[in-house]
């Protein structure tokens, strides 16, 4: 819900005439640009034969121009910027790694690489392997927090695994909040968790 209602504004509804299928997550840069993911369509009980999937990573520039930055990620999900906004992190739910890209001066991305290997990489009941990477959050020291099959995985700004915060149910998203931004809120599978930390989120970001 947007309040006041008359301030509601659609920034993008389609790309080159094709409507977005499942916009998932976004992060706003300091210059007003927005990076967001569309996970595409997936078969479900209600819709076993969905239309062809078009997952991608997109960019809305400070002036409102829309660009597709990547269309070769199987299931892009959570998205986050490094503290200096020089690197874009993308969670590929179907993959074994969180991906990283360097950000060019025009906001586009390059130099795709595997940034962090997920401890949550495992085979599901459907027989498919997945890391389950979903929401991403960043603390003020540049550490990356990843909601995955294993819980909340924590990585250094170099991609080194620092540990896993266990969660009773598989987490789906997470964010730093509270007066000092030292509380990590985690949601997933109908549950919500509040985890006080010594680490703090970035004060200039919403999450």
Short mmCIF file of C-alpha atoms in Angstrom, two decimals:
data_model
loop_
_atom_site.label_atom_id
_atom_site.label_comp_id
_atom_site.label_asym_id
_atom_site.label_seq_id
_atom_site.Cartn_x
_atom_site.Cartn_y
_atom_site.Cartn_z
CA UNK A 1 0.00 0.00 0.00
CA UNK A 2 1.24 3.48 -0.90
CA UNK A 3 0.30 6.44 1.27
CA UNK A 4 -0.76 9.07 0.36
CA UNK A 5 -2.60 7.23 -2.41
CA UNK A 6 -2.22 10.11 -4.87
CA UNK A 7 1.58 9.74 -4.66
CA UNK A 8 1.51 6.26 -6.20
CA UNK A 9 3.63 6.08 -9.34
CA UNK A 10 4.45 3.20 -11.68
CA UNK A 11 8.15 3.29 -12.54
CA UNK A 12 8.09 0.33 -14.97
CA UNK A 13 5.41 -2.18 -16.00
CA UNK A 14 7.06 -4.02 -18.88
CA UNK A 15 10.28 -4.37 -20.82
CA UNK A 16 10.07 -3.84 -24.60
CA UNK A 17 6.37 -4.62 -24.50
CA UNK A 18 6.63 -7.79 -22.40
CA UNK A 19 5.02 -7.36 -18.97
CA UNK A 20 7.10 -8.24 -15.93
CA UNK A 21 6.19 -11.68 -14.63
CA UNK A 22 7.32 -11.82 -11.02
CA UNK A 23 9.20 -8.72 -9.81
CA UNK A 24 10.92 -9.88 -6.65
CA UNK A 25 13.38 -7.56 -4.93
CA UNK A 26 15.01 -4.15 -5.37
CA UNK A 27 17.72 -1.91 -4.01
CA UNK A 28 18.06 1.87 -4.45
CA UNK A 29 21.41 3.51 -5.11
CA UNK A 30 22.39 6.85 -3.60
CA UNK A 31 21.90 8.59 -6.96
CA UNK A 32 18.27 7.44 -7.12
CA UNK A 33 18.82 4.54 -9.54
CA UNK A 34 16.99 1.29 -8.80
CA UNK A 35 18.19 -2.26 -9.44
CA UNK A 36 15.55 -4.99 -9.34
CA UNK A 37 14.99 -8.63 -10.21
CA UNK A 38 12.19 -10.47 -11.98
CA UNK A 39 12.27 -14.18 -11.14
CA UNK A 40 10.08 -15.18 -14.09
CA UNK A 41 7.33 -17.79 -14.00
CA UNK A 42 7.37 -21.22 -12.37
CA UNK A 43 4.94 -24.12 -12.56
CA UNK A 44 2.60 -24.41 -9.57
CA UNK A 45 -0.44 -26.43 -8.55
CA UNK A 46 -2.71 -23.62 -9.71
CA UNK A 47 -0.75 -22.97 -12.89
CA UNK A 48 1.11 -26.12 -14.02
CA UNK A 49 1.81 -24.73 -17.50
CA UNK A 50 2.79 -21.06 -17.14
CA UNK A 51 3.90 -18.95 -20.12
CA UNK A 52 7.59 -18.99 -21.08
CA UNK A 53 9.73 -17.62 -18.28
CA UNK A 54 11.72 -14.40 -18.76
CA UNK A 55 13.82 -13.91 -15.61
CA UNK A 56 16.16 -10.95 -15.52
CA UNK A 57 17.95 -8.18 -13.67
CA UNK A 58 16.83 -4.64 -14.49
CA UNK A 59 17.95 -1.07 -13.89
CA UNK A 60 15.94 2.14 -13.69
CA UNK A 61 18.31 5.08 -14.01
CA UNK A 62 18.02 8.35 -12.08
CA UNK A 63 16.24 9.83 -15.10
CA UNK A 64 13.75 6.96 -15.34
CA UNK A 65 15.30 5.03 -18.24
CA UNK A 66 14.81 1.25 -18.04
CA UNK A 67 17.51 -1.25 -19.02
CA UNK A 68 17.78 -5.02 -18.82
CA UNK A 69 21.18 -5.84 -17.33
CA UNK A 70 21.10 -9.65 -17.34
CA UNK A 71 18.87 -12.37 -18.78
CA UNK A 72 21.10 -15.40 -18.19
CA UNK A 73 20.46 -16.02 -14.49
CA UNK A 74 18.19 -19.02 -13.98
CA UNK A 75 16.22 -17.57 -11.06
CA UNK A 76 17.36 -14.10 -9.91
CA UNK A 77 15.92 -13.28 -6.52
CA UNK A 78 17.42 -11.05 -3.79
CA UNK A 79 19.53 -8.10 -4.87
CA UNK A 80 21.88 -5.80 -2.97
CA UNK A 81 24.62 -3.20 -3.50
CA UNK A 82 28.00 -3.23 -1.81
CA UNK A 83 28.53 -0.39 0.66
CA UNK A 84 30.56 1.63 -1.87
CA UNK A 85 28.01 0.78 -4.59
CA UNK A 86 30.69 -0.54 -6.91
CA UNK A 87 29.44 -4.16 -6.81
CA UNK A 88 25.96 -5.61 -7.35
CA UNK A 89 25.07 -8.87 -5.60
CA UNK A 90 22.32 -11.12 -6.98
CA UNK A 91 20.92 -14.23 -5.32
CA UNK A 92 20.33 -17.02 -7.83
CA UNK A 93 17.85 -19.26 -5.99
CA UNK A 94 18.51 -22.19 -8.31
CA UNK A 95 22.31 -21.92 -8.09
CA UNK A 96 25.08 -22.86 -5.69
CA UNK A 97 26.50 -19.32 -5.47
CA UNK A 98 25.52 -15.74 -4.84
CA UNK A 99 26.63 -13.81 -7.92
CA UNK A 100 28.56 -10.52 -8.05
CA UNK A 101 28.96 -7.97 -10.83
CA UNK A 102 31.06 -4.82 -11.15
CA UNK A 103 29.01 -1.69 -11.77
CA UNK A 104 30.09 0.57 -14.63
CA UNK A 105 29.82 4.36 -14.66
CA UNK A 106 26.54 4.21 -16.61
CA UNK A 107 24.97 1.84 -14.05
CA UNK A 108 25.28 -1.30 -16.18
CA UNK A 109 27.02 -4.42 -14.87
CA UNK A 110 29.96 -6.49 -16.04
CA UNK A 111 32.44 -9.17 -14.89
CA UNK A 112 29.94 -11.72 -13.60
CA UNK A 113 31.46 -14.06 -11.04
CA UNK A 114 30.58 -16.53 -8.29
CA UNK A 115 30.93 -14.47 -5.11
CA UNK A 116 29.90 -16.78 -2.27
CA UNK A 117 29.34 -20.54 -2.13
CA UNK A 118 26.15 -21.48 -0.31
CA UNK A 119 26.08 -24.03 2.50
CA UNK A 120 22.40 -24.44 1.69
CA UNK A 121 23.11 -26.17 -1.62
CA UNK A 122 21.02 -29.34 -1.47
CA UNK A 123 18.57 -31.54 -3.33
CA UNK A 124 14.89 -30.78 -2.81
CA UNK A 125 11.89 -33.08 -2.69
CA UNK A 126 11.39 -32.48 -6.41
CA UNK A 127 14.85 -33.89 -7.10
CA UNK A 128 16.30 -30.54 -8.17
CA UNK A 129 19.39 -29.04 -6.56
CA UNK A 130 19.16 -25.51 -5.19
CA UNK A 131 20.97 -23.20 -2.79
CA UNK A 132 17.67 -21.55 -1.96
CA UNK A 133 19.24 -18.09 -1.93
CA UNK A 134 16.53 -15.49 -1.43
CA UNK A 135 16.74 -12.12 0.33
CA UNK A 136 20.05 -10.29 0.85
CA UNK A 137 21.13 -7.74 3.45
CA UNK A 138 24.38 -5.90 4.10
CA UNK A 139 25.84 -4.62 7.37
CA UNK A 140 27.96 -1.52 7.88
CA UNK A 141 31.18 -3.55 7.65
CA UNK A 142 30.23 -4.88 4.22
CA UNK A 143 29.28 -8.37 5.35
CA UNK A 144 26.57 -10.00 3.23
CA UNK A 145 23.66 -11.86 4.86
CA UNK A 146 21.86 -14.41 2.69
CA UNK A 147 18.56 -16.16 3.39
CA UNK A 148 19.12 -19.72 2.12
CA UNK A 149 18.18 -23.35 2.68
CA UNK A 150 20.72 -23.46 5.54
CA UNK A 151 19.40 -20.41 7.43
CA UNK A 152 20.96 -16.96 7.30
CA UNK A 153 24.44 -17.37 5.83
CA UNK A 154 26.99 -14.62 6.52
CA UNK A 155 29.88 -13.79 4.19
CA UNK A 156 32.73 -11.31 4.32
CA UNK A 157 33.06 -8.59 1.68
CA UNK A 158 35.46 -10.98 -0.08
CA UNK A 159 32.92 -13.81 -0.20
CA UNK A 160 34.44 -15.87 2.63
CA UNK A 161 31.91 -17.89 4.64
CA UNK A 162 31.74 -16.59 8.23
CA UNK A 163 28.96 -18.78 9.59
CA UNK A 164 25.26 -19.57 9.55
CA UNK A 165 22.53 -18.17 11.81
CA UNK A 166 20.09 -21.10 12.21
CA UNK A 167 16.40 -20.29 11.67
CA UNK A 168 13.57 -22.70 12.67
CA UNK A 169 11.93 -22.36 9.26
CA UNK A 170 13.55 -21.64 5.90
CA UNK A 171 14.03 -17.85 5.68
CA UNK A 172 12.88 -15.89 2.66
CA UNK A 173 13.85 -12.29 3.37
CA UNK A 174 15.69 -10.20 5.93
CA UNK A 175 16.52 -6.61 6.83
CA UNK A 176 18.31 -4.56 9.47
CA UNK A 177 16.13 -2.23 11.52
CA UNK A 178 15.64 -0.79 15.00
CA UNK A 179 16.82 2.55 16.47
CA UNK A 180 20.48 1.58 16.02
CA UNK A 181 19.93 -0.75 13.04
CA UNK A 182 21.45 -3.60 15.05
CA UNK A 183 18.42 -5.90 14.87
CA UNK A 184 18.11 -8.36 12.02
CA UNK A 185 14.49 -9.14 11.13
CA UNK A 186 13.97 -12.39 9.21
CA UNK A 187 10.75 -13.72 7.66
CA UNK A 188 9.85 -17.01 6.03
CA UNK A 189 7.20 -19.68 5.76
CA UNK A 190 4.64 -17.66 7.72
CA UNK A 191 7.02 -16.82 10.56
CA UNK A 192 8.96 -13.72 11.61
CA UNK A 193 12.13 -13.58 13.73
CA UNK A 194 13.92 -10.75 15.55
CA UNK A 195 17.67 -11.27 16.09
CA UNK A 196 19.73 -8.65 18.04
CA UNK A 197 23.29 -8.42 16.68
CA UNK A 198 26.54 -6.65 17.46
CA UNK A 199 26.68 -5.75 13.76
CA UNK A 200 24.66 -2.82 12.43
CA UNK A 201 23.00 -2.19 9.12
CA UNK A 202 23.96 0.72 6.88
CA UNK A 203 22.31 3.84 8.31
CA UNK A 204 21.73 5.46 4.92
CA UNK A 205 19.75 2.50 3.55
CA UNK A 206 16.19 1.41 4.12
CA UNK A 207 17.31 -2.18 4.70
#
